[in-house]
Coordinates of C-alpha atoms in Angstrom, one line a residue:
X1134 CA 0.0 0.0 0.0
X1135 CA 1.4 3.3 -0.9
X1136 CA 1.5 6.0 1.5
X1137 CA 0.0 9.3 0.8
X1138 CA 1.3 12.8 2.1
X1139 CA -1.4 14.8 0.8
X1140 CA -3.2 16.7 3.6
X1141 CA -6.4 17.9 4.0
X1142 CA -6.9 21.3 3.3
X1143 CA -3.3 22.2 2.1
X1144 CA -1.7 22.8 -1.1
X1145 CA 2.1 22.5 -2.5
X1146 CA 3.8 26.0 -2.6
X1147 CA 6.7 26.7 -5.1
X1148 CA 9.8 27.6 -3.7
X1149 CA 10.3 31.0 -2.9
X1150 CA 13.6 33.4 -3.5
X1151 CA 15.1 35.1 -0.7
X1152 CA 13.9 38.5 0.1
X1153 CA 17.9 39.9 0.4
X1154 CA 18.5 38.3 -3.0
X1155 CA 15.5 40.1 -4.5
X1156 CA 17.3 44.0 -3.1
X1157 CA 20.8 42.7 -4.3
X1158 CA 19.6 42.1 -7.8
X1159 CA 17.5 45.6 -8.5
X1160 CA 20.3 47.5 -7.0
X1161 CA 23.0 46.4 -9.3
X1162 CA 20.5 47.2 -12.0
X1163 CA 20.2 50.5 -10.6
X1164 CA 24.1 51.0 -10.4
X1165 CA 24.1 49.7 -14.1
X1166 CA 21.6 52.3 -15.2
X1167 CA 23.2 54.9 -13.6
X1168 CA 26.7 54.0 -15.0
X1169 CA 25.8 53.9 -18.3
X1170 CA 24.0 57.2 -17.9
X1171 CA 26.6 58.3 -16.6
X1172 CA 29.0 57.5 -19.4
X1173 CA 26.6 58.4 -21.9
X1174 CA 26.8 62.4 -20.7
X1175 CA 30.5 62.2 -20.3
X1176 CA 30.3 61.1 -24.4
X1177 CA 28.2 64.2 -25.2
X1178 CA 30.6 67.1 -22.9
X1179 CA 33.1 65.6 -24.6
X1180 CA 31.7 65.7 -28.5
X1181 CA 30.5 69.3 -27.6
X1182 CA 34.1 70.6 -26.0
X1183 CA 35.8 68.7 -29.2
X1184 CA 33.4 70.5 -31.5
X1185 CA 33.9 73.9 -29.7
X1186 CA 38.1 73.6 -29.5
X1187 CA 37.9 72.3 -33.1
X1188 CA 35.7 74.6 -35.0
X1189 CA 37.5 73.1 -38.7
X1190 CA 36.8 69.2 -37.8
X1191 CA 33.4 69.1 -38.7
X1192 CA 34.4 71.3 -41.6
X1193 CA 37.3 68.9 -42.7
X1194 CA 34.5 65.6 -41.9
X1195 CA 32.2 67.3 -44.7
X1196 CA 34.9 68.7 -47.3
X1197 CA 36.3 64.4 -47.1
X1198 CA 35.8 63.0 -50.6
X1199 CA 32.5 61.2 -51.2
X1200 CA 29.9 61.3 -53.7
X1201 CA 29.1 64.2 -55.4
X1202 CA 25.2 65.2 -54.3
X1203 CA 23.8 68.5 -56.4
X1204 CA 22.0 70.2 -53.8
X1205 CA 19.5 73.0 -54.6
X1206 CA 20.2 76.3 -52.9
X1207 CA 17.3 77.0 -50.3
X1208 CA 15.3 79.9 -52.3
X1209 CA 12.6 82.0 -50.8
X1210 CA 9.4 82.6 -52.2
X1211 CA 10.3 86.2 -53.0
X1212 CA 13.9 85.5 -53.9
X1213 CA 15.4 86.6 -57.1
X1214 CA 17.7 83.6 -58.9
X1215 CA 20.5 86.3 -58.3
X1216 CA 19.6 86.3 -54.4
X1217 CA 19.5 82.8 -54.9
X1218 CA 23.0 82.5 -56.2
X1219 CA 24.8 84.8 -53.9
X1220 CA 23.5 82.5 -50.9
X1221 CA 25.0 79.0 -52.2
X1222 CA 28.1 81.0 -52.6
X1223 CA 28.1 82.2 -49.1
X1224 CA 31.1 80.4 -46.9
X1225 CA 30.2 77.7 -45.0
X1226 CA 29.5 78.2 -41.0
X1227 CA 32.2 76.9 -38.6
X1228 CA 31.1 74.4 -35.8
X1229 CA 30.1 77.8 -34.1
X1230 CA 26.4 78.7 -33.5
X1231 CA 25.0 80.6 -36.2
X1232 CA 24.9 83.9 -35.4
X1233 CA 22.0 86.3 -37.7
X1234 CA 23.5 89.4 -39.3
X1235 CA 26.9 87.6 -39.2
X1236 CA 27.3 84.4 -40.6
X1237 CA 24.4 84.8 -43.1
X1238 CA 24.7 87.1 -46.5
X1239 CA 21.9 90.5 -46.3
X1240 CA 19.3 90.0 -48.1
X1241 CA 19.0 91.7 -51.4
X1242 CA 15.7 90.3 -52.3
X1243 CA 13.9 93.9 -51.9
X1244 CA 16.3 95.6 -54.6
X1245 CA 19.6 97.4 -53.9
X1246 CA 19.9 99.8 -50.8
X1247 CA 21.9 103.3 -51.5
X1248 CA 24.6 102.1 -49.2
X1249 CA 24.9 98.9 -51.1
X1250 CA 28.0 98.8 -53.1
X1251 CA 31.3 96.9 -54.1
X1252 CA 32.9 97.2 -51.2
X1253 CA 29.9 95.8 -48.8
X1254 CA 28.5 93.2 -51.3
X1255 CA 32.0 91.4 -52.6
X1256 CA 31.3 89.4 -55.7
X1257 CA 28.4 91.5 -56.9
X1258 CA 29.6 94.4 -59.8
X1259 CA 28.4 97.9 -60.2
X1260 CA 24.9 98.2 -61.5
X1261 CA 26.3 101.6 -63.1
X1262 CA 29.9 102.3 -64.2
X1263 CA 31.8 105.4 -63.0
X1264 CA 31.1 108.6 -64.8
X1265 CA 34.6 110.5 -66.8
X1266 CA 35.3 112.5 -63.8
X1267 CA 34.9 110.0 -61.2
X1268 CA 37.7 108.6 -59.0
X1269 CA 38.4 105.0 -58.7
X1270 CA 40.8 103.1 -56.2
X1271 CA 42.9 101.6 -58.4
X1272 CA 43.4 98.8 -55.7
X1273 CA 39.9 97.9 -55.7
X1274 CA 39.6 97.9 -59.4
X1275 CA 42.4 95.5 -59.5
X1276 CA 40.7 93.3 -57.2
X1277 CA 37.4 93.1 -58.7
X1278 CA 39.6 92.2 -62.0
X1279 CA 41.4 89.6 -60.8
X1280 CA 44.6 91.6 -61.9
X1281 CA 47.8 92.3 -59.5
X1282 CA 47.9 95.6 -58.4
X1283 CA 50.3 98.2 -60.1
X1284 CA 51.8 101.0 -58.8
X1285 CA 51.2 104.4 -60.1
X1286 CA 53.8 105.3 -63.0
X1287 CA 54.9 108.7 -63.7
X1288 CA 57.0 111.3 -61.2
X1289 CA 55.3 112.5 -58.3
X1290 CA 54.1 115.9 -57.9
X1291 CA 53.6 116.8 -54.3
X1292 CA 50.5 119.4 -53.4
X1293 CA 51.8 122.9 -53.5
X1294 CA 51.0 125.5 -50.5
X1295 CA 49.2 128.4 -51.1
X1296 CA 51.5 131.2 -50.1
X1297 CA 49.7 134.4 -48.6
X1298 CA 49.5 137.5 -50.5
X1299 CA 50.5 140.2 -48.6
X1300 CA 48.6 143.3 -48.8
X1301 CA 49.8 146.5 -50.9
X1302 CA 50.3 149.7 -49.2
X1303 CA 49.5 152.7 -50.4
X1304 CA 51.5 155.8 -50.4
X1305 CA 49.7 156.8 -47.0
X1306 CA 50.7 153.5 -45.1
X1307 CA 54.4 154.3 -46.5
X1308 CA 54.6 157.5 -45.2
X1309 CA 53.4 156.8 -41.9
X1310 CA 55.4 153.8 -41.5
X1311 CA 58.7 156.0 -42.4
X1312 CA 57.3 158.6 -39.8
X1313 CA 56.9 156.4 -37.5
X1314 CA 60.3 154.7 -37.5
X1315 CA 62.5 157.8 -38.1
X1316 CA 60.6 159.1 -34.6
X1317 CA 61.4 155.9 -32.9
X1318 CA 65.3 156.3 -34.0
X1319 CA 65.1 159.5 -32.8
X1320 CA 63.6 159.0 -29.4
X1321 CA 66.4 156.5 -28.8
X1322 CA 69.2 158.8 -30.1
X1323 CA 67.7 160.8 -27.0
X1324 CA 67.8 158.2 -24.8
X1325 CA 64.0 158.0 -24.3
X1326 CA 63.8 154.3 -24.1
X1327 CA 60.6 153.8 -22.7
X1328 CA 58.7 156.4 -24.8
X1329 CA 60.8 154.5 -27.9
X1330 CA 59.0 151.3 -26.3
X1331 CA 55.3 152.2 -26.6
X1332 CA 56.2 153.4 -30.2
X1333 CA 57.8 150.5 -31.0
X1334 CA 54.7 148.0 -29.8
X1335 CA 52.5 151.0 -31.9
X1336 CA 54.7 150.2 -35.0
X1337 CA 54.6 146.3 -34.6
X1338 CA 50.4 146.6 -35.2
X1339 CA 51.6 148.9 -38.6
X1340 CA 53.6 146.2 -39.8
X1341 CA 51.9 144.3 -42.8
X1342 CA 55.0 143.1 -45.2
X1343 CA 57.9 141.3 -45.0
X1344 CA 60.1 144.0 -45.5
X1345 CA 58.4 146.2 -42.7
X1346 CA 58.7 143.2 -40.4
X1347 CA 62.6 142.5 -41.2
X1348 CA 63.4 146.6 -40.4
X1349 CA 61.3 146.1 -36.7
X1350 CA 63.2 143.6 -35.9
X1351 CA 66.4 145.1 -36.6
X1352 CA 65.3 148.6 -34.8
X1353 CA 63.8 146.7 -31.7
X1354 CA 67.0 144.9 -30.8
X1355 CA 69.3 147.6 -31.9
X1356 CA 67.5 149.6 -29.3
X1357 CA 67.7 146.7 -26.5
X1358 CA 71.7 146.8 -27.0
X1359 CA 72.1 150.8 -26.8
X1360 CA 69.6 150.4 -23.6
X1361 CA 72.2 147.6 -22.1
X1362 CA 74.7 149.8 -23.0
X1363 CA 73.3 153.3 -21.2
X1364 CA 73.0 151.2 -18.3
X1365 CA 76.5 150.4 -18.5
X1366 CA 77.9 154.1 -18.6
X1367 CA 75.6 155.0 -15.4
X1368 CA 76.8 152.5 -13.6
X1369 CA 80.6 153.5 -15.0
X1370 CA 79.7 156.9 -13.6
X1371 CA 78.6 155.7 -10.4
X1372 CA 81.4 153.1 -9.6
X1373 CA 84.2 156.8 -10.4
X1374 CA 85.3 158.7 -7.5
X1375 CA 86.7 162.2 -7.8
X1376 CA 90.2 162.3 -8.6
X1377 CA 90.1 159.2 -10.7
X1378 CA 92.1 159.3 -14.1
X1379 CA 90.6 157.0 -17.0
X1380 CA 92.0 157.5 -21.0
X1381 CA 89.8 158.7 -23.7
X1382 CA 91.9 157.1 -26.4
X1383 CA 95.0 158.4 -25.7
X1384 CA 94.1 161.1 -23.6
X1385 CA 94.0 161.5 -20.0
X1386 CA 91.0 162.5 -18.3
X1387 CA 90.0 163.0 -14.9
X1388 CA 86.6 162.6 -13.4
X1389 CA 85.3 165.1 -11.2
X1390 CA 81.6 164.3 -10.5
X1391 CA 78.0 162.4 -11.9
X1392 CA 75.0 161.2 -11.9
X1393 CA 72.7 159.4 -14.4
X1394 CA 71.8 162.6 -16.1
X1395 CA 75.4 164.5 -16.2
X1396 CA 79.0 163.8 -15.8
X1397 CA 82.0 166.3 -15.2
X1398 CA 85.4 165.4 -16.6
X1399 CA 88.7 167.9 -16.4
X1400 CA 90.5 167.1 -19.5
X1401 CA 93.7 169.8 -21.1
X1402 CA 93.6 171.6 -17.5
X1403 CA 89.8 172.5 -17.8
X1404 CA 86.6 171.1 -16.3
X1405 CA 83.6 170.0 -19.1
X1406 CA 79.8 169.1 -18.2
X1407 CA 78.0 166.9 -20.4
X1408 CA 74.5 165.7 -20.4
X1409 CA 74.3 161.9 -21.1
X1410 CA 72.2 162.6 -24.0
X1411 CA 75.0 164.9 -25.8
X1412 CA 77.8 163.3 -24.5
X1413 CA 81.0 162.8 -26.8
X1414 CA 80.9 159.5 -28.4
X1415 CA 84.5 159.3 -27.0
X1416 CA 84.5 160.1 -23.8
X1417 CA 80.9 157.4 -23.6
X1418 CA 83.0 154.4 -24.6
X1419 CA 86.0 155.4 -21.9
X1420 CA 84.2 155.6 -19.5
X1421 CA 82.2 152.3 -20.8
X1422 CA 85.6 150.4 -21.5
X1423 CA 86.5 150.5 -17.6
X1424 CA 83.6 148.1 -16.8
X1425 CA 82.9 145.9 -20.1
X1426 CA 85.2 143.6 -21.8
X1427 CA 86.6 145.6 -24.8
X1428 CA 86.6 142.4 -27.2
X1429 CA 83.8 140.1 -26.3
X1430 CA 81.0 139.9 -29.2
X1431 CA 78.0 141.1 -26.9
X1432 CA 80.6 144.1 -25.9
X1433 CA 80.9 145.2 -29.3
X1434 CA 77.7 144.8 -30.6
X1435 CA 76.0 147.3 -27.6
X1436 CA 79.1 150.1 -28.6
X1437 CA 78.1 149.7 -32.0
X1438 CA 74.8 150.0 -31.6
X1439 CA 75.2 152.9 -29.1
X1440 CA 77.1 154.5 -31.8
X1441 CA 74.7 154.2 -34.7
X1442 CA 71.8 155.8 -32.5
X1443 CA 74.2 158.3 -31.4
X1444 CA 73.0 161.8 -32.7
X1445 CA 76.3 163.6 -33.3
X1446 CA 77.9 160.3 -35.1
X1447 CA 80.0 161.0 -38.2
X1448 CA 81.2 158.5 -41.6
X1449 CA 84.4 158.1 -40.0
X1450 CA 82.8 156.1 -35.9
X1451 CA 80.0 154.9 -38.2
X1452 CA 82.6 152.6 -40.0
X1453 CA 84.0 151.6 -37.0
X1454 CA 80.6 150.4 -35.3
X1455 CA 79.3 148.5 -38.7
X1456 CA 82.6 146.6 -38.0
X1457 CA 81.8 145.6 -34.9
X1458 CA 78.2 144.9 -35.1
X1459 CA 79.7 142.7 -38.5
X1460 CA 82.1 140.8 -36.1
X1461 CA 79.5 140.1 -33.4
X1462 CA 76.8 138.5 -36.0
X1463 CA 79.7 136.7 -37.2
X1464 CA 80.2 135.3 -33.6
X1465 CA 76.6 134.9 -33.1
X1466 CA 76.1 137.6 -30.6
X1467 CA 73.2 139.3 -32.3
X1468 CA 71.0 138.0 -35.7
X1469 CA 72.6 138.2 -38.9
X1470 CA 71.1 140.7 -40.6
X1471 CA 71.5 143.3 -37.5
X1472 CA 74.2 145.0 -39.3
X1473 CA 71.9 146.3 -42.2
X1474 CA 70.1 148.4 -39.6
X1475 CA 72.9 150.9 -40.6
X1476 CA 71.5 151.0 -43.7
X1477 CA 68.3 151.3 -43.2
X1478 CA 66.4 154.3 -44.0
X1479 CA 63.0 153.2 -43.7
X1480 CA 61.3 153.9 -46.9
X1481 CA 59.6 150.9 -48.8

């Protein structure tokens, strides 16, 4: 007899997994999943930061041989076949987002702006050729040619300056500038050096030519050096006690008294007054030699010009003092041309 194992009012179960093998399992297929997401964003960073640091690949991927594919420029319903033809000839973009106004042509569906022209659209030629007397850059006519550039042949004449017409004088403006310059000359003959001064700044505003320019320039620094040289003989006169003996070429003289307005000198047993401002051209330059250095250039040049403005001057010291006033410009004490101020006379 066989032995039965079935119970009453049970049933077989089927054998049941562990409930710590079950949470094993789903969580390495959650570290799995997350791996290989994982992975998978790493792939795209690096694709975009390859793309971004290599702007030509892509470029270089598409130019790489392969079967030649006519492709249809994109054309707009309102696009003219010339529109159409300047957008397939467009460069391609770089890896780079497209950026609009930069990377795409302007559109010249609506007909040409007034600002349009060769240098904004390259490729595209004048609608309308230059007129006779319009200028072209030869540079960009070469370029639009497709011919080298040649220098301009020929010699070059540079752009001449205007030069400024003076004006004319009349016979009035001549006469007053003659006036006014002989009465200057004269004032500093008398010593007057200030008055001489204000006439001098009036003379600079009468002063419209070369000519009259080149004669006030002369007069004004003639009169500086006959000013340095007055100062000189006061001070001469002050530094002299009585008694003292000085030489008036080769005579002896002695001084008896002075001030800056007079001096008295005994000379041939007999005392002589002189006002500065008549005072012998002689006896002015001994009494000038004991203080200033006989031979330096600035030395001559203020006896020389002490001497031309001198009013009782003569041929023979006139000489004398264009030969100094000659050796200081020639040492570069005073301007060049001072020594024609002994010529001048003022008329024009």
């Amino acid at each position: 007899a066989v032995k039965s194992t079935f119970k009453p009012g049970g049933s077989k179960r089927p054998p049941q997994r562990s409930l710590a093998k079950k949470m094993r399992q789903k969580r390495d297929r959650t570290l799995l999943m997350t791996l290989a997401g994982v992975l998978l964003s790493l792939a795209v960073v690096l694709g975009v930061l390859f793309l971004v640091l290599n702007p030509g690949a892509a470029e270089r991927d598409r130019q790489q041989p392969g079967p030649a594919v006519a492709v249809k420029p994109e054309q707009n319903p309102g696009d003219s076949p010339s529109s159409a033809n300047n957008r397939s000839s467009a460069p391609r973009p770089s890896g780079l987002p497209r950026v609009t106004g930069l990377d795409e042509p302007p559109d010249n569906s609506t007909g040409p702006d007034a600002s349009d022209g060769p240098e904004n659209n390259p490729g595209v030629a004048e609608s309308n050729p230059p007129g006779p007397g319009a200028m072209q850059n030869p540079s960009q006519t070469a370029s639009m040619s497709g011919d080298p550039v040649q220098p301009p042949t020929g010699p070059f004449n540079p752009p001449t300056e205007l030069t400024p017409t003076e004006p004319t004088l009349t016979e009035d403006d001549k006469a007053a500038w003659q006036a006014i310059m002989t009465e200057i000359r004269t004032l500093l003959g008398e010593q007057a050096y200030d008055t001489a001064g204000g006439k001098l700044t009036r003379a600079k505003t009468l002063a419209k030519t070369a000519p009259q320019r080149e004669q006030l320039t002369r007069l004004n620094t003639v009169s500086k050096l006959a000013k340095e040289y007055h100062d000189e003989l006061v001070q001469a006169i002050a530094g002299l006690s009585a008694g003292e003996t000085f030489k008036v070429k080769t005579t002896d003289v002695s001084f008896v008294g002075g001030s800056d307005q007079r001096v008295t000198i005994r000379m041939r047993g007999q005392n002589q007054a002189f006002d500065l401002t008549e005072i012998p051209i002689g006896l002015a330059h001994g009494l000038v030699d004991l203080r200033m250095d006989l031979i330096h250039p600035t030395s001559l040049a203020r006896k020389a010009a002490f001497t031309l403005l001198h009013p009782a001057n003569n041929d023979l010291v006139l000489s004398k003092a264009r030969q100094m006033m000659s050796s200081a410009a020639a040492d570069g004490a005073v301007p060049k041309d001072t020594p024609a101020a002994f010529d001048d006379d003022y008329r024009l």
